[in-house]
Amino acid sequence: MVPTKTAMDIGSRARHFDKIQSIIEEYGATESALIPILQKVQAEYRYLPEEILTFVATALQLPPATVYGVATFYAQFSLEPKGKYVVRVCDGTACHVRKNAALIAALKKRLGLADGETTTEDMRFTLEIVSCIGACALAPAIVIDGKVHGQMTAEKAIKALDELEAAEKEEK
Amino acid sequence: MGYITIDGVKTPINDKKNLLEVIRESGVDLPTFCYNSELSVYGACRMCIVEIEGRGLQAACSTPPEDGMVVKINTPATMRIRRMALELLLSNHHGNCQTCDKNMHCRLQELADRLGVKTVRFEESRELLPVETTNQSIVRDPNKCILCGDCVRMCKEIQGIGVLDFAGRGSNVQVTPAFGKELKEVECVFCGQCASVCPTGALTIKNKVDEVWKAIHNPDKMVVVQIAPAVRAAIALEYGITDGEHAMSKTVTALRRIGFDKVYDTSFTADLCTVEEATEFLGRVAEGKRLPHFTSCCPAWVKLCEQLYPNYLNNLSTCKSPQQMFGSLVKKLLSERHNIDRKNIYLVSVMPCTAKKFEAERPEFSVDGNPDVDAVLSSQELIRMIDQSGVKLTELPLDSLDLPFGFKTGAGIIFGASGGVAEAVLRLAAAKDETDNQIIEFKEVRGLEGVKEASVNLDGTTIKLAVISGLANVQRVMDKLQKGEVYYDIIEVMACRGGCIGGGGQPLPNDMAAREIRKDVLYNCDAMQPLHNAANNPYVKEAYATLLQKPNSAVAHKLLHTSYHSRRRITGEQVQLSRTESKKKLCVAVCVGTNCYLKGSYDTLQKLSALAQEAGLADRLDFKATFCFERCKKSPNVKVGETIHGEVTPDTAETFFRETVIPALEGRETVATEA
Ligand code: SF4
Ligand code: SF4
Ligand code: FES
Ligand code: FES
């Protein structure tokens, strides 16, 4: 089950639940508004929790299976909770032959992820292994928080994560 | 009127809605998976591909016919594409055919054979997914799904529910209930119509044949069977026997040879049900209460009503369905008459229906844990069981049903067709006296049409009635009824189009053409009976004389009536609204399930939380949004601590907060300090 901690760092849930209703009101409770509504919800929670999808289905008077179908069809939607920062390691052929395996192992170690785990305890990082991101010239490549980093080594990747965390602390 | 040239043959279009239909009309069985003439066109399987002059390759199912079209069916390209599409399907299909429930009835098998596919050049690529066997009615094996979407469209378009849909993308596409849940966790009513249109073994009927054999082989058990009205029509059609009486007689012989001790007819309790329900209905009319009266013989409709229309649960007839009346009455009478423990009576029912399997396992239909009906076999399973026994039904001599529970009037038989229950009740109400035994035909309520209406004059009172079949039709009428756009005194509802003759347990094909024939079989059976008014069934009278006293008496209520409760549509978690959960806080859970939501529960929730802020109590209350407490009749519902409070509308929220929430909070703290 989805842990309750997921939304903790993004503030009180009451407010977020409130937002769902206002999102629905903003786009209108009609079938054609489903995708924009889900996009907004995804932006809000960084994933689409099952209960929220059921709520959206209720409000739009659609079968939950239809909403689930749409939510699983588009790659932009995720039904699993994701960390604040998403780290994507490319596993396309070019990156694979450039030994990205060591890179993945180092990242997992840095983030303290056990086998099968993708998101850190504190919901800050999610590690994803993806197929070719079209940056083969830069192989091995990773994407951190939407930015492509090429010719990665384990050291460079860890440094990038450290910098990200440092910047975050400064903001606070 | 136009013509199309198909393989050089000029063929009239004749108002056909697509090219595929024109081709089929011309005598060519163009193969299809995803086309079903009773549903919308999907156009995904590519089996119906043809070459049209000037347009190239086209899917015939999604091409409107045009005058002058020149079409070729079997060209090198179309044949290659068809085979390739089939090979791809086969490579993704877990083909353990010999042990599959659909063996010899599978469209994939049939077409692979017809198109001469001998090798599959692609490797099986999918990982095996778990087979769902956890509900009483339907088995779902996603590994056999070919993604034709027939079940999706059946459930959405004809039943108006939409339990199944496509999910995922690319090679991971699946047809599944929401969130990958099981059918019993979602709003499925187990009508089985999806399984009726599934071309492969992906959706099949849960099979109980082995369990029934086991009971037959157990020397301690008296094994008794009741056969539903619509089953005789299925047997007649399946074995090419022209009339239902004959089909039934041969079935009796077959079941005796298989080893059943007694063979009875559910039409007997259909008669009993008519007497009980007519009395109940006329009583409601006299009092002007609980109208419109809804019939309750269809368990799929009952479940839908429990999920969607809690406000009408009081209007459902309290009569058990004929299957359950039979179980409750006959198990009791047989155990008394033969002096055996009811646990040693094994009652099988043969039904046209998959929802009856669900109904039989509703906890209210049992006595001390012993179910009134032990096993429900669908018509399909009955045919299987006969096949397994090796008995050749068509060659068997005739035999008659056992008395007394094998005796029925024609009114009991027509229960199997849409309009039958209404007509049976009307016949009884309209009959002048006991000796009046003409067939009073109510033709307006007969036939396969989804919504039928009629007005009948009963002793000066005009009764408005509606007869509905197909759950999408039901929902359309319910919408109008709730808006006050229509009114009826009595509404007969059957989940399956045409009524139980088209039930999800009936043999395949179970299309409208088959239903039309089965319907005629039942009305012919009615015509052949000596009696047509349920009240004249001598054994029904005997049951009242010896046990039930009179219709709707206290004993009748105990044995033959039941009650209903609201039901949630989907399982799920609560949505936690405040930051942390704390034992010290008082939990206020507002239902945002469909029924409560529609009654404004969301505004109630907003109001309550605003009130909590204002009162400075926000940090002592733990707000939650939940899905359905199964008390929808009283929606909107709010649970404070452990108690559920009904009818907390946005307007009453303030009073509720003052009079219920605050005292609960104080009460809790007093207890806490004392402890
Ligand atoms: S059994 Fe009926 S309600 Fe359930 S999925 Fe199939 S068609 Fe829909
Ligand atoms: S209409 Fe008849 S066959 Fe269909 S679900 Fe209802 S009781 Fe079963
Ligand atoms: S039947 Fe035409 S594409 Fe499937
Ligand atoms: S929707 Fe069922 S109790 Fe609220």
PDB file of C-alpha atoms in Angstrom, chain B residues 43-139:
ATOM      1  CA  GLY B  43     -11.901  -2.048 -35.818  1.00  0.00           C
ATOM      2  CA  ALA B  44      -8.713  -3.317 -34.212  1.00  0.00           C
ATOM      3  CA  CYS B  45      -8.230  -6.990 -35.035  1.00  0.00           C
ATOM      4  CA  ARG B  46      -7.600  -6.621 -38.770  1.00  0.00           C
ATOM      5  CA  MET B  47      -9.204  -9.961 -39.546  1.00  0.00           C
ATOM      6  CA  CYS B  48     -11.887  -8.404 -41.745  1.00  0.00           C
ATOM      7  CA  ILE B  49      -9.380  -6.755 -44.057  1.00  0.00           C
ATOM      8  CA  VAL B  50     -10.405  -6.537 -47.743  1.00  0.00           C
ATOM      9  CA  GLU B  51      -9.100  -4.813 -50.852  1.00  0.00           C
ATOM     10  CA  ILE B  52     -11.292  -2.071 -52.247  1.00  0.00           C
ATOM     11  CA  GLU B  53     -10.569  -0.834 -55.752  1.00  0.00           C
ATOM     12  CA  GLY B  54      -9.069   2.631 -55.614  1.00  0.00           C
ATOM     13  CA  ARG B  55      -8.748   2.588 -51.831  1.00  0.00           C
ATOM     14  CA  GLY B  56      -6.502  -0.330 -51.100  1.00  0.00           C
ATOM     15  CA  LEU B  57      -6.693  -2.365 -47.921  1.00  0.00           C
ATOM     16  CA  GLN B  58      -9.549  -1.530 -45.565  1.00  0.00           C
ATOM     17  CA  ALA B  59     -11.177  -3.060 -42.532  1.00  0.00           C
ATOM     18  CA  ALA B  60     -14.627  -4.044 -43.773  1.00  0.00           C
ATOM     19  CA  CYS B  61     -16.235  -3.620 -40.353  1.00  0.00           C
ATOM     20  CA  SER B  62     -15.442   0.067 -40.236  1.00  0.00           C
ATOM     21  CA  THR B  63     -16.141   0.883 -43.884  1.00  0.00           C
ATOM     22  CA  PRO B  64     -19.562   2.267 -44.797  1.00  0.00           C
ATOM     23  CA  PRO B  65     -20.888   0.523 -47.923  1.00  0.00           C
ATOM     24  CA  GLU B  66     -21.061   2.693 -51.039  1.00  0.00           C
ATOM     25  CA  ASP B  67     -22.752   2.095 -54.331  1.00  0.00           C
ATOM     26  CA  GLY B  68     -20.326   0.904 -56.985  1.00  0.00           C
ATOM     27  CA  MET B  69     -17.590  -0.326 -54.638  1.00  0.00           C
ATOM     28  CA  VAL B  70     -15.497  -3.149 -56.047  1.00  0.00           C
ATOM     29  CA  VAL B  71     -14.228  -5.424 -53.306  1.00  0.00           C
ATOM     30  CA  LYS B  72     -11.903  -8.399 -53.238  1.00  0.00           C
ATOM     31  CA  ILE B  73     -11.877 -10.609 -50.175  1.00  0.00           C
ATOM     32  CA  ASN B  74      -9.043 -13.052 -50.718  1.00  0.00           C
ATOM     33  CA  THR B  75      -6.017 -11.413 -52.292  1.00  0.00           C
ATOM     34  CA  PRO B  76      -2.390 -12.258 -51.471  1.00  0.00           C
ATOM     35  CA  ALA B  77      -2.197  -9.144 -49.306  1.00  0.00           C
ATOM     36  CA  THR B  78      -5.434  -9.679 -47.339  1.00  0.00           C
ATOM     37  CA  MET B  79      -4.658 -13.325 -46.737  1.00  0.00           C
ATOM     38  CA  ARG B  80      -1.158 -12.514 -45.558  1.00  0.00           C
ATOM     39  CA  ILE B  81      -2.368  -9.816 -43.195  1.00  0.00           C
ATOM     40  CA  ARG B  82      -5.085 -12.012 -41.730  1.00  0.00           C
ATOM     41  CA  ARG B  83      -2.661 -14.826 -41.062  1.00  0.00           C
ATOM     42  CA  MET B  84      -0.053 -12.531 -39.644  1.00  0.00           C
ATOM     43  CA  ALA B  85      -2.562 -10.915 -37.301  1.00  0.00           C
ATOM     44  CA  LEU B  86      -3.674 -14.334 -36.186  1.00  0.00           C
ATOM     45  CA  GLU B  87      -0.128 -15.522 -35.619  1.00  0.00           C
ATOM     46  CA  LEU B  88       0.588 -12.482 -33.501  1.00  0.00           C
ATOM     47  CA  LEU B  89      -2.485 -13.182 -31.412  1.00  0.00           C
ATOM     48  CA  LEU B  90      -1.494 -16.800 -31.013  1.00  0.00           C
ATOM     49  CA  SER B  91       1.986 -15.863 -29.886  1.00  0.00           C
ATOM     50  CA  ASN B  92       0.512 -13.794 -27.079  1.00  0.00           C
ATOM     51  CA  HIS B  93      -2.081 -16.359 -26.161  1.00  0.00           C
ATOM     52  CA  HIS B  94      -1.526 -18.923 -23.486  1.00  0.00           C
ATOM     53  CA  GLY B  95      -2.827 -21.814 -25.547  1.00  0.00           C
ATOM     54  CA  ASN B  96      -3.399 -24.751 -23.262  1.00  0.00           C
ATOM     55  CA  CYS B  97      -6.417 -25.590 -25.392  1.00  0.00           C
ATOM     56  CA  GLN B  98      -7.198 -29.115 -24.244  1.00  0.00           C
ATOM     57  CA  THR B  99      -7.770 -28.006 -20.692  1.00  0.00           C
ATOM     58  CA  CYS B 100      -9.372 -24.689 -21.526  1.00  0.00           C
ATOM     59  CA  ASP B 101     -13.009 -24.164 -20.692  1.00  0.00           C
ATOM     60  CA  LYS B 102     -13.609 -22.876 -24.200  1.00  0.00           C
ATOM     61  CA  ASN B 103     -12.001 -25.867 -25.934  1.00  0.00           C
ATOM     62  CA  MET B 104     -13.952 -26.511 -29.152  1.00  0.00           C
ATOM     63  CA  HIS B 105     -15.992 -23.335 -28.622  1.00  0.00           C
ATOM     64  CA  CYS B 106     -13.170 -20.868 -29.105  1.00  0.00           C
ATOM     65  CA  ARG B 107     -13.100 -18.438 -31.993  1.00  0.00           C
ATOM     66  CA  LEU B 108      -9.307 -18.253 -31.972  1.00  0.00           C
ATOM     67  CA  GLN B 109      -9.054 -22.027 -32.378  1.00  0.00           C
ATOM     68  CA  GLU B 110     -11.684 -21.987 -35.054  1.00  0.00           C
ATOM     69  CA  LEU B 111     -10.052 -19.249 -37.114  1.00  0.00           C
ATOM     70  CA  ALA B 112      -6.541 -20.652 -36.727  1.00  0.00           C
ATOM     71  CA  ASP B 113      -7.921 -23.838 -38.165  1.00  0.00           C
ATOM     72  CA  ARG B 114      -9.959 -22.165 -40.895  1.00  0.00           C
ATOM     73  CA  LEU B 115      -7.162 -19.903 -42.056  1.00  0.00           C
ATOM     74  CA  GLY B 116      -4.722 -22.760 -41.998  1.00  0.00           C
ATOM     75  CA  VAL B 117      -2.200 -21.338 -39.527  1.00  0.00           C
ATOM     76  CA  LYS B 118       0.166 -24.212 -38.850  1.00  0.00           C
ATOM     77  CA  THR B 119       3.163 -22.500 -37.327  1.00  0.00           C
ATOM     78  CA  VAL B 120       3.565 -19.456 -35.162  1.00  0.00           C
ATOM     79  CA  ARG B 121       6.671 -17.547 -36.133  1.00  0.00           C
ATOM     80  CA  PHE B 122       6.696 -15.245 -33.121  1.00  0.00           C
ATOM     81  CA  GLU B 123       7.757 -16.327 -29.712  1.00  0.00           C
ATOM     82  CA  GLU B 124       5.379 -16.226 -26.804  1.00  0.00           C
ATOM     83  CA  SER B 125       6.330 -12.914 -25.312  1.00  0.00           C
ATOM     84  CA  ARG B 126       4.140 -12.198 -22.338  1.00  0.00           C
ATOM     85  CA  GLU B 127       4.734 -13.296 -18.824  1.00  0.00           C
ATOM     86  CA  LEU B 128       1.872 -15.304 -17.373  1.00  0.00           C
ATOM     87  CA  LEU B 129      -0.533 -13.270 -15.281  1.00  0.00           C
ATOM     88  CA  PRO B 130      -2.589 -14.719 -12.433  1.00  0.00           C
ATOM     89  CA  VAL B 131      -5.987 -16.182 -13.313  1.00  0.00           C
ATOM     90  CA  GLU B 132      -8.834 -14.690 -11.320  1.00  0.00           C
ATOM     91  CA  THR B 133     -11.079 -17.320  -9.767  1.00  0.00           C
ATOM     92  CA  THR B 134     -12.201 -15.549  -6.618  1.00  0.00           C
ATOM     93  CA  ASN B 135     -15.825 -14.778  -7.424  1.00  0.00           C
ATOM     94  CA  GLN B 136     -18.661 -17.273  -7.737  1.00  0.00           C
ATOM     95  CA  SER B 137     -19.651 -16.459 -11.291  1.00  0.00           C
ATOM     96  CA  ILE B 138     -16.869 -15.630 -13.691  1.00  0.00           C
ATOM     97  CA  VAL B 139     -13.303 -16.775 -14.258  1.00  0.00           C
TER      98      VAL B 139
END
